[in-house]
CSV table of C-alpha atoms and ligand atoms in Angstrom, one decimal:
chain,number,residue,atom,x,y,z
A,287,MET,CA,-19.7,19.3,-6.4
A,288,ALA,CA,-20.8,17.5,-10.2
A,289,VAL,CA,-21.3,13.6,-10.1
A,290,CYS,CA,-21.3,11.2,-12.8
A,291,THR,CA,-20.7,7.8,-13.7
A,292,ILE,CA,-18.3,5.7,-15.3
A,293,HIS,CA,-17.6,2.3,-16.7
A,294,PRO,CA,-14.7,0.4,-16.1
A,295,THR,CA,-13.8,-0.4,-20.0
A,296,GLN,CA,-14.0,3.7,-21.0
A,297,SER,CA,-11.9,6.0,-19.8
A,298,LEU,CA,-14.7,8.1,-19.5
A,299,ASN,CA,-17.8,8.7,-20.8
A,300,PRO,CA,-18.3,12.0,-22.7
A,301,ALA,CA,-20.1,13.6,-19.2
A,302,CYS,CA,-17.3,12.5,-16.9
A,303,SER,CA,-15.0,13.3,-19.5
A,304,SER,CA,-16.2,17.0,-20.2
A,305,ILE,CA,-16.8,17.5,-16.2
A,306,ALA,CA,-13.2,16.2,-15.4
A,307,SER,CA,-11.9,18.2,-18.2
A,308,PHE,CA,-13.9,21.8,-16.5
A,309,HIS,CA,-12.8,21.3,-13.1
A,310,GLN,CA,-9.1,20.5,-14.5
A,311,LYS,CA,-9.3,23.9,-15.8
A,312,GLN,CA,-10.9,24.9,-12.3
A,313,GLY,CA,-7.6,23.8,-10.8
A,314,LEU,CA,-9.9,20.7,-9.2
A,315,PHE,CA,-9.5,17.8,-9.1
A,316,CYS,CA,-11.7,14.6,-9.7
A,317,THR,CA,-12.3,11.4,-7.8
A,318,TYR,CA,-13.1,7.6,-8.4
A,319,GLY,CA,-13.3,6.1,-4.8
A,320,SER,CA,-10.3,7.1,-4.0
A,321,ARG,CA,-9.1,7.2,-7.3
A,322,ALA,CA,-7.9,10.4,-8.8
A,323,ILE,CA,-9.2,11.0,-12.4
A,324,MET,CA,-7.2,13.9,-14.0
A,325,ALA,CA,-8.0,16.2,-17.4
A,326,LYS,CA,-4.4,16.6,-18.9
A,327,ARG,CA,-3.5,18.2,-22.0
A,328,GLY,CA,-6.6,18.0,-23.2
A,329,GLY,CA,-7.7,14.4,-22.4
A,330,VAL,CA,-8.7,12.8,-19.7
A,331,ILE,CA,-7.1,9.7,-17.7
A,332,ILE,CA,-7.6,7.5,-15.1
A,333,GLN,CA,-4.5,7.5,-12.1
A,334,ASN,CA,-4.9,3.2,-11.5
A,335,HIS,CA,-7.7,2.0,-14.1
A,336,PRO,CA,-10.9,1.6,-11.6
A,337,PRO,CA,-11.6,-2.4,-11.8
A,338,SER,CA,-15.3,-1.8,-11.8
A,339,PRO,CA,-18.1,0.9,-12.6
A,340,GLY,CA,-18.6,3.8,-10.1
A,341,VAL,CA,-19.2,7.3,-9.6
A,342,VAL,CA,-16.8,10.1,-10.5
A,343,ILE,CA,-16.9,13.1,-7.7
A,344,CYS,CA,-15.4,16.2,-8.6
A,345,SER,CA,-15.3,18.2,-5.5
A,346,ALA,CA,-13.3,21.9,-4.9
A,347,ALA,CA,-13.2,20.5,-1.1
A,348,GLY,CA,-10.8,17.4,-2.0
A,349,GLY,CA,-7.5,18.2,-2.3
A,350,SER,CA,-7.3,21.3,-0.3
A,351,ASP,CA,-7.5,18.9,3.0
A,352,THR,CA,-3.9,17.9,1.8
A,353,LEU,CA,-2.1,17.4,5.1
A,354,VAL,CA,1.6,17.3,4.2
A,355,ILE,CA,4.0,15.5,6.6
A,356,GLY,CA,8.0,16.3,6.5
A,357,LEU,CA,10.2,12.9,7.6
A,358,ALA,CA,13.6,13.8,7.2
A,359,ALA,CA,16.9,11.0,7.6
A,360,ASP,CA,20.0,10.2,5.7
A,361,SER,CA,19.7,7.7,3.6
A,362,GLY,CA,19.5,3.4,4.7
A,363,CYS,CA,17.9,5.0,8.4
A,364,GLY,CA,14.8,3.6,8.4
A,365,LYS,CA,12.6,5.9,6.2
A,366,SER,CA,10.9,3.1,4.1
A,367,THR,CA,10.2,1.6,6.9
A,368,PHE,CA,8.9,4.4,8.7
A,369,MET,CA,6.5,4.9,5.6
A,370,ARG,CA,5.2,1.5,5.7
A,371,ARG,CA,4.2,1.6,9.6
A,372,LEU,CA,2.5,5.2,8.7
A,373,THR,CA,0.8,4.1,5.7
A,374,SER,CA,-0.6,0.8,7.6
A,375,VAL,CA,-2.1,2.7,10.1
A,376,PHE,CA,-4.8,4.4,8.0
A,377,GLY,CA,-4.8,0.6,6.1
A,378,GLY,CA,-4.2,-0.4,2.4
A,379,ALA,CA,-1.3,-1.5,0.5
A,380,ALA,CA,0.6,1.3,-0.4
A,381,GLU,CA,2.3,1.1,-4.1
A,382,PRO,CA,3.8,2.7,-6.7
A,383,PRO,CA,1.6,4.7,-9.4
A,384,LYS,CA,-0.1,2.0,-11.4
A,385,GLY,CA,1.0,2.2,-15.0
A,386,GLY,CA,4.1,4.5,-14.3
A,387,ASN,CA,7.5,4.5,-14.5
A,388,PRO,CA,8.8,1.0,-12.8
A,389,ASP,CA,11.6,2.8,-10.9
A,390,SER,CA,9.4,6.0,-9.4
A,391,ASN,CA,9.9,6.4,-5.7
A,392,THR,CA,6.8,7.3,-5.1
A,393,LEU,CA,3.9,5.1,-2.7
A,394,ILE,CA,0.5,5.8,-2.9
A,395,SER,CA,-2.3,4.4,-0.8
A,396,ASP,CA,-6.0,5.3,-0.2
A,397,THR,CA,-5.3,8.1,1.9
A,398,THR,CA,-1.7,8.8,1.7
A,399,THR,CA,1.0,9.6,-1.0
A,400,VAL,CA,4.3,9.9,0.2
A,401,ILE,CA,7.0,11.2,-2.3
A,402,CYS,CA,10.6,11.0,-2.2
A,403,LEU,CA,12.4,14.2,-2.3
A,404,ASP,CA,15.4,12.5,-4.7
A,405,ASP,CA,13.3,13.2,-7.3
A,406,TYR,CA,13.8,16.9,-6.8
A,407,HIS,CA,17.8,16.2,-7.2
A,408,ALA,CA,18.7,19.4,-10.2
A,409,LEU,CA,21.9,16.8,-10.5
A,410,ASP,CA,22.1,13.9,-12.2
A,411,ARG,CA,24.7,11.1,-10.9
A,412,THR,CA,27.1,12.3,-13.2
A,413,GLY,CA,26.1,16.1,-12.9
A,414,ARG,CA,27.0,15.4,-9.2
A,415,LYS,CA,30.1,14.0,-10.4
A,416,GLU,CA,30.9,16.4,-13.3
A,417,ASN,CA,30.0,19.3,-10.6
A,418,GLY,CA,32.0,17.4,-7.6
A,419,VAL,CA,29.0,17.8,-5.2
A,420,THR,CA,27.2,15.0,-3.3
A,421,ALA,CA,23.4,14.7,-3.3
A,422,LEU,CA,23.0,16.1,0.2
A,423,ASP,CA,24.4,19.6,-1.2
A,424,PRO,CA,21.4,21.7,-1.5
A,425,ARG,CA,22.7,22.7,-5.1
A,426,ALA,CA,22.4,19.5,-6.4
A,427,ASN,CA,18.7,19.8,-5.3
A,428,ASP,CA,16.0,22.4,-7.1
A,429,PHE,CA,13.8,23.5,-4.0
A,430,ASP,CA,12.1,26.2,-5.9
A,431,LEU,CA,9.9,23.5,-7.7
A,432,MET,CA,9.8,21.8,-4.3
A,433,TYR,CA,8.5,24.4,-2.5
A,434,GLU,CA,6.3,25.1,-5.8
A,435,GLN,CA,4.9,21.8,-6.2
A,436,VAL,CA,4.2,21.0,-2.6
A,437,LYS,CA,2.7,23.9,-2.4
A,438,ALA,CA,0.3,22.8,-5.2
A,439,LEU,CA,-0.7,19.8,-3.6
A,440,LYS,CA,-1.3,21.5,-0.7
A,441,GLU,CA,-3.6,23.9,-2.5
A,442,GLY,CA,-5.9,21.1,-4.2
A,443,LYS,CA,-4.0,20.7,-7.6
A,444,ALA,CA,-1.9,18.3,-9.6
A,445,ILE,CA,1.5,18.3,-10.4
A,446,ASP,CA,3.7,16.7,-12.9
A,447,LYS,CA,6.6,16.0,-10.5
A,448,PRO,CA,10.2,14.7,-11.9
A,449,ILE,CA,11.5,11.3,-11.1
A,450,TYR,CA,15.0,10.8,-10.0
A,451,ASN,CA,15.7,7.2,-11.3
A,452,HIS,CA,18.2,5.3,-8.7
A,453,VAL,CA,18.7,2.6,-10.9
A,454,THR,CA,20.4,4.8,-14.0
A,455,GLY,CA,21.2,7.7,-11.9
A,456,LEU,CA,19.2,9.9,-14.5
A,457,LEU,CA,15.9,12.5,-14.2
A,458,ASP,CA,13.4,10.5,-16.0
A,459,PRO,CA,10.1,12.4,-17.4
A,460,PRO,CA,7.8,13.5,-14.7
A,461,GLU,CA,4.7,11.5,-13.0
A,462,LEU,CA,1.5,13.1,-12.4
A,463,ILE,CA,0.4,13.1,-9.1
A,464,VAL,CA,-2.8,14.5,-7.8
A,465,PRO,CA,-3.3,16.0,-4.4
A,466,PRO,CA,-4.2,13.2,-1.2
A,467,LYS,CA,-5.4,13.0,2.0
A,468,ILE,CA,-2.2,13.1,3.2
A,469,LEU,CA,0.9,13.8,1.6
A,470,VAL,CA,4.5,13.0,3.4
A,471,ILE,CA,7.2,14.4,1.8
A,472,GLU,CA,10.4,11.8,2.8
A,473,GLY,CA,14.0,12.6,2.2
A,474,LEU,CA,17.1,14.2,2.8
A,475,HIS,CA,15.4,18.0,3.0
A,476,PRO,CA,12.1,18.2,4.0
A,477,MET,CA,12.8,21.1,6.5
A,478,PHE,CA,15.6,22.5,4.8
A,479,ASP,CA,14.0,25.1,2.9
A,480,PRO,CA,11.9,27.8,5.0
A,481,ARG,CA,9.4,28.1,2.6
A,482,VAL,CA,9.1,24.3,2.4
A,483,ARG,CA,9.5,24.2,6.1
A,484,GLU,CA,6.2,26.2,6.4
A,485,LEU,CA,4.2,24.4,4.2
A,486,LEU,CA,4.7,21.2,6.5
A,487,ASP,CA,1.4,20.7,9.4
A,488,PHE,CA,4.3,17.9,10.8
A,489,SER,CA,7.6,17.2,10.5
A,490,ILE,CA,9.6,14.1,11.8
A,491,TYR,CA,13.2,13.3,12.1
A,492,LEU,CA,14.8,10.5,12.0
A,493,ASP,CA,18.0,10.6,14.3
A,494,ILE,CA,20.2,7.6,13.7
A,495,SER,CA,23.6,7.9,15.5
A,496,ASN,CA,26.8,6.8,13.5
A,497,GLU,CA,27.3,3.4,15.8
A,498,VAL,CA,23.7,2.3,14.8
A,499,LYS,CA,23.6,3.7,11.1
A,500,PHE,CA,27.1,1.7,10.2
A,501,ALA,CA,25.2,-1.6,12.2
A,502,TRP,CA,22.3,-1.0,9.9
A,503,LYS,CA,24.5,0.1,6.2
A,504,ILE,CA,26.3,-3.1,7.3
A,505,GLN,CA,23.5,-5.7,7.3
A,506,ARG,CA,21.8,-4.3,3.9
A,507,ASP,CA,24.4,-3.3,2.2
A,508,MET,CA,26.9,-5.8,2.9
A,509,ALA,CA,24.2,-9.2,3.4
A,510,GLU,CA,21.8,-7.8,0.9
A,511,ARG,CA,23.7,-5.8,-1.8
A,512,GLY,CA,27.2,-7.9,-1.8
A,513,HIS,CA,28.9,-3.8,-0.5
A,514,SER,CA,32.6,-4.6,1.2
A,515,LEU,CA,32.7,-3.5,4.6
A,516,GLU,CA,35.4,-1.0,3.6
A,517,SER,CA,33.0,0.7,0.9
A,518,ILE,CA,30.4,1.5,3.7
A,519,LYS,CA,33.0,2.9,5.8
A,520,ALA,CA,34.2,4.8,3.1
A,521,SER,CA,30.4,6.3,1.8
A,522,ILE,CA,29.4,6.8,5.5
A,523,GLU,CA,32.7,9.2,5.6
A,524,ALA,CA,32.3,10.7,2.1
A,525,ARG,CA,28.4,11.8,3.1
A,526,LYS,CA,29.6,12.9,6.8
A,527,PRO,CA,30.6,16.6,6.3
A,528,ASP,CA,27.6,17.4,4.0
A,529,PHE,CA,24.9,15.5,6.2
A,530,ASP,CA,26.5,17.5,9.1
A,531,ALA,CA,26.0,20.3,7.4
A,532,TYR,CA,22.7,20.6,5.5
A,533,VAL,CA,20.9,17.5,7.3
A,534,ASP,CA,21.5,16.7,10.7
A,535,GLN,CA,20.7,21.2,11.3
A,536,GLN,CA,17.0,19.9,10.0
A,537,LYS,CA,16.4,18.0,13.4
A,538,GLN,CA,15.6,21.5,15.5
A,539,TYR,CA,12.8,22.2,13.2
A,540,ALA,CA,11.3,18.6,13.6
A,541,ASP,CA,7.9,18.4,15.9
A,542,ALA,CA,8.7,14.8,16.8
A,543,VAL,CA,12.1,13.7,16.5
A,544,ILE,CA,13.3,9.3,16.6
A,545,GLU,CA,17.0,9.3,18.1
A,546,VAL,CA,18.0,5.9,18.1
A,547,LEU,CA,20.6,4.9,20.1
A,548,PRO,CA,23.5,2.4,21.4
A,549,THR,CA,21.5,0.4,25.0
A,550,GLN,CA,23.0,1.2,28.2
A,551,LEU,CA,21.9,-1.9,29.3
A,552,ILE,CA,24.8,-3.4,28.0
A,553,PRO,CA,28.5,-1.8,29.2
A,554,ASP,CA,30.4,-1.2,26.1
A,555,ASP,CA,28.0,-2.5,23.2
A,556,ASN,CA,29.3,-2.1,20.0
A,557,GLU,CA,26.9,-5.1,18.3
A,558,GLY,CA,23.9,-2.0,17.5
A,559,LYS,CA,21.3,-4.7,18.1
A,560,VAL,CA,19.8,-3.5,21.7
A,561,LEU,CA,18.8,-0.4,21.2
A,562,ARG,CA,17.7,3.1,23.0
A,563,VAL,CA,15.2,4.5,21.3
A,564,ARG,CA,14.1,8.7,22.2
A,565,LEU,CA,11.0,10.3,21.4
A,566,ILE,CA,11.8,13.7,21.4
A,567,MET,CA,8.0,15.7,20.9
A,568,LYS,CA,7.9,19.4,20.5
A,569,GLU,CA,5.1,21.1,23.2
A,570,GLY,CA,2.8,23.3,21.8
A,571,VAL,CA,2.6,22.1,18.4
A,572,LYS,CA,-1.0,22.8,17.3
A,573,TYR,CA,-3.4,19.3,17.4
A,574,PHE,CA,-0.3,17.2,18.7
A,575,LYS,CA,-0.5,16.4,22.5
A,576,PRO,CA,2.3,14.6,23.0
A,577,VAL,CA,2.3,11.3,24.6
A,578,TYR,CA,3.4,10.2,28.1
A,579,LEU,CA,4.1,7.6,30.8
A,580,PHE,CA,1.9,7.6,34.3
A,581,ASP,CA,2.0,11.1,35.0
A,582,GLU,CA,2.1,14.0,32.3
A,583,GLY,CA,5.1,16.3,33.3
A,584,SER,CA,6.7,14.0,35.9
A,585,THR,CA,10.0,12.8,35.2
A,586,ILE,CA,9.8,8.9,35.4
A,587,SER,CA,12.2,6.0,35.4
A,588,TRP,CA,10.5,2.8,35.1
A,589,VAL,CA,11.3,-0.9,34.3
A,590,PRO,CA,8.6,-3.0,33.5
A,591,CYS,CA,10.5,-6.4,33.6
A,592,GLY,CA,8.9,-8.6,36.4
A,593,ARG,CA,5.5,-10.9,36.7
A,594,LYS,CA,3.9,-9.2,33.6
A,595,LEU,CA,6.3,-9.0,31.1
A,596,THR,CA,8.7,-11.0,29.9
A,597,CYS,CA,12.6,-9.8,29.7
A,598,SER,CA,15.7,-11.7,29.1
A,599,TYR,CA,19.1,-10.1,29.4
A,600,PRO,CA,19.8,-6.7,29.0
A,601,GLY,CA,16.3,-6.4,30.0
A,602,ILE,CA,13.3,-2.8,29.1
A,603,LYS,CA,14.3,0.4,30.7
A,604,PHE,CA,12.0,2.9,30.2
A,605,PHE,CA,12.0,6.9,30.9
A,606,TYR,CA,10.2,9.6,30.6
A,607,GLY,CA,9.6,13.4,31.5
A,608,PRO,CA,10.6,16.9,30.6
A,609,ASP,CA,13.2,18.7,28.5
A,610,THR,CA,14.9,21.7,26.4
A,611,TYR,CA,16.1,20.4,22.8
A,612,PHE,CA,17.4,23.3,20.7
A,613,GLY,CA,15.8,25.9,23.0
A,614,HIS,CA,12.4,23.9,22.9
A,615,GLU,CA,10.3,22.5,25.5
A,616,VAL,CA,9.6,19.1,24.9
A,617,PHE,CA,8.9,15.7,26.0
A,618,VAL,CA,11.2,12.9,26.1
A,619,LEU,CA,10.0,9.1,26.1
A,620,GLU,CA,12.9,6.4,25.9
A,621,MET,CA,12.7,3.0,25.9
A,622,ASP,CA,16.1,1.1,26.3
A,623,GLY,CA,16.4,-2.6,25.1
A,624,GLN,CA,13.6,-5.1,23.6
A,625,PHE,CA,10.7,-7.0,24.3
A,626,ASP,CA,10.7,-10.9,24.8
A,627,ARG,CA,6.9,-11.4,23.6
A,628,LEU,CA,5.3,-8.5,21.6
A,629,ALA,CA,2.4,-9.6,22.7
A,630,GLU,CA,3.4,-8.4,26.3
A,631,LEU,CA,3.5,-4.6,24.7
A,632,ILE,CA,0.1,-4.4,25.7
A,633,TYR,CA,1.2,-4.2,29.2
A,634,VAL,CA,3.3,-1.1,28.3
A,635,GLU,CA,0.6,0.6,25.9
A,636,SER,CA,-1.7,0.4,29.1
A,637,HIS,CA,0.6,2.8,30.8
A,638,LEU,CA,1.0,5.2,28.0
A,639,SER,CA,-1.6,8.2,27.8
A,640,ASN,CA,-2.2,10.6,24.4
A,641,ILE,CA,-1.3,7.8,22.2
A,642,SER,CA,-4.5,8.4,20.1
A,643,THR,CA,-5.6,5.0,19.5
A,644,LYS,CA,-9.1,4.3,18.8
A,645,PHE,CA,-9.5,0.9,21.1
A,646,TYR,CA,-7.6,-0.6,23.4
A,647,GLY,CA,-4.8,-2.5,22.0
A,648,GLU,CA,-4.3,-0.4,18.9
A,649,ILE,CA,-0.8,-0.1,19.3
A,650,THR,CA,0.0,-3.5,20.6
A,651,GLN,CA,-2.3,-4.7,17.6
A,652,GLN,CA,-0.1,-2.6,14.7
A,653,MET,CA,3.0,-4.0,15.9
A,654,LEU,CA,2.1,-7.8,16.1
A,655,LYS,CA,0.5,-7.2,12.8
A,656,TYR,CA,3.6,-6.2,10.8
A,657,SER,CA,6.4,-8.1,13.4
A,658,ASP,CA,8.2,-9.0,10.5
A,659,PHE,CA,9.3,-5.2,9.8
A,660,PRO,CA,12.6,-4.2,11.2
A,661,GLY,CA,12.4,-2.8,14.8
A,662,SER,CA,9.6,-4.6,15.4
A,663,ASN,CA,10.4,-5.7,18.7
A,664,ASP,CA,11.7,-2.3,20.1
A,665,GLY,CA,11.1,1.4,20.5
A,666,THR,CA,12.1,2.0,16.9
A,667,GLY,CA,8.8,0.0,15.8
A,668,LEU,CA,7.1,1.4,18.9
A,669,PHE,CA,7.5,4.8,18.7
A,670,GLN,CA,6.9,4.9,14.5
A,671,THR,CA,3.8,3.3,15.0
A,672,ILE,CA,2.8,5.8,18.0
A,673,ILE,CA,3.7,8.3,15.1
A,674,GLY,CA,1.4,7.1,12.6
A,675,LEU,CA,-1.4,6.9,15.2
A,676,LYS,CA,-0.5,10.8,15.9
A,677,ILE,CA,-0.6,11.8,12.3
A,678,ARG,CA,-4.0,10.0,12.2
A,679,ASP,CA,-5.2,11.8,15.0
A,680,LEU,CA,-3.8,15.4,13.9
A,681,TRP,CA,-5.7,14.8,10.2
A,682,GLU,CA,-8.8,13.6,11.7
A,683,GLN,CA,-8.8,16.7,13.6
A,684,ILE,CA,-7.8,19.4,11.3
A,685,ILE,CA,-10.9,17.8,9.2
A,686,ALA,CA,-13.4,18.0,12.0
A,687,THR,CA,-12.0,21.6,12.5
A,688,LYS,CA,-13.0,22.2,9.1
A,689,THR,CA,-16.6,20.5,8.7
A,690,GLY,CA,-17.1,21.0,12.1
A,691,ALA,CA,-17.4,17.6,12.9
A,692,PRO,CA,-17.4,15.9,16.1
A,693,LEU,CA,-14.6,13.9,17.1
A,694,GLU,CA,-14.9,10.5,17.8
A,695,ALA,CA,-15.1,10.1,21.5
A,696,ALA,CA,-13.3,7.8,24.0
A,697,LYS,CA,-9.8,8.0,22.8
A,698,ALA,CA,-6.7,7.0,24.8
B,57,ATP,N1,14.0,0.0,13.4
B,57,ATP,C1,15.1,-1.0,12.7
B,57,ATP,N2,15.6,-1.6,13.1
B,57,ATP,C2,16.4,-2.6,12.5
B,57,ATP,N3,17.1,-2.2,11.6
B,57,ATP,C3,16.7,-1.7,10.6
B,57,ATP,C4,15.5,-0.8,11.0
B,57,ATP,N4,15.1,0.4,10.1
B,57,ATP,C5,15.2,0.2,8.9
B,57,ATP,N5,16.6,-0.8,9.3
B,57,ATP,C6,17.8,-1.6,8.6
B,57,ATP,O1,17.9,0.0,7.3
B,57,ATP,C7,17.7,-0.9,6.1
B,57,ATP,C8,17.2,0.2,5.5
B,57,ATP,O2,15.9,0.7,5.9
B,57,ATP,P1,14.9,1.5,5.2
B,57,ATP,O3,15.0,0.4,3.4
B,57,ATP,O4,13.8,1.6,5.7
B,57,ATP,O5,16.0,2.6,5.1
B,57,ATP,P2,16.1,4.4,3.8
B,57,ATP,O6,16.2,5.4,4.9
B,57,ATP,O7,14.6,3.8,3.0
B,57,ATP,O8,16.7,3.6,2.8
B,57,ATP,P3,16.9,4.8,1.8
B,57,ATP,O9,16.9,5.8,1.8
B,57,ATP,O10,18.5,4.1,1.5
B,57,ATP,O11,16.0,3.8,0.5
B,57,ATP,C9,16.6,-1.4,6.7
B,57,ATP,O12,17.4,-2.2,5.5
B,57,ATP,C10,17.3,-2.7,8.0
B,57,ATP,O13,18.2,-3.3,7.4
B,58,5RP,O1,21.3,9.8,-0.6
B,58,5RP,C1,20.3,9.5,-1.3
B,58,5RP,C2,19.0,9.6,-1.2
B,58,5RP,O2,18.8,9.6,0.3
B,58,5RP,C3,21.2,8.8,-2.3
B,58,5RP,O3,22.7,9.0,-1.8
B,58,5RP,C4,21.0,10.4,-3.7
B,58,5RP,O4,19.6,10.1,-3.8
B,58,5RP,C5,21.4,9.7,-5.2
B,58,5RP,O5,21.0,8.0,-5.0
B,58,5RP,P1,22.0,7.7,-6.2
B,58,5RP,O6,23.3,7.5,-5.3
B,58,5RP,O7,21.1,6.2,-6.5
B,58,5RP,O8,22.4,8.2,-7.3
């Protein structure tokens, strides 16, 4: 490990510059606090210029601990919302790379870097049109590059990642990505290519049923983007064959699936406002203990409404039990309905176990803190928050295993 001091008004002083250059040549990387400093094409640059003097640390160990998480879902299915919940578990805001392309799809926080796999589109918008393929088609994506670059980050090496510009529909010049502690690759195909799949430490699939997808699309694309009902229907229909062929099939590989369905509490509901959400958790995944309700391995139906939990129509119903999913043994935790008073979630939280919280009520606190995010009063927000905590736990366990440090005791 090498250490030197820098001043905010300088790029890097000569000593730091040569340290960073040296380490870059060795394929290692340097940080200033949680920010990355890279030697690049002969010069030295600081990612996110430091706001105050500080210490630069160049270390062989830093990047090689990168945990890689895959999050798959169709467009408009809540990936960004999920990412905001996940990064908030680690604290600090997630922002696009400072001073970079304003249309970058990347989000960087102190601990996490989220890269959007749309950046591996091999064909731009015109190219897809000319070739008659959708963005969901593997032929429109560069899986070789995706594999090489995710592998490099996992090995602690920085990459020059392409940018797909959703504003122009063009492929923009690449941006520098340095290895974070936790790398999330989100998009249409994180589990499609077996080589990329193999690099994932944990994988999640957001499975939004057609009815709910339609309701969310209407809410966003009609209310916020001025699209017509017909054009939304047409766009969902046009994507469906490729979605079924190339995206949906990835759920069989996911360690956790969040399935979002219409409620069963209202007969023939077609509004899509009240949701039945199922968290499907694979058994036997390293460092991941499925959450359970009351008694691990039992089958339980629970209506928590009553003296301790306020419920208006149509109420709330939980279910927990073992099942099989694509031939895998899984546990399913299900919530149908929505909370009237979010603070009362503590009552439900206190009956859940293996939730990887650090203190009593952490889930409720997280949900209250981000109550303005979509899904905060139902199972989507609850299960996304739980998965965020499980990922934090996974990372801490991996670090503890590598360093031999004891894990914090007294976790729920
Ligand atoms: N849990 C939820 N409950 C209700 N609505 C939701 C939920 N999550 C997302 N939505 C709706 O879906 C829209 C899309 O969500 P979000 O931007 O998170 O999806 P996305 O997968 O990142 O989309 P894209 O890939 O198109 O950028 C939101 O604007 C919101 O209207
Ligand atoms: O499925 C998608 C992303 O999840 C988009 O449709 C794809 O990336 C193409 O984007 P655009 O419509 O902006 O050209």
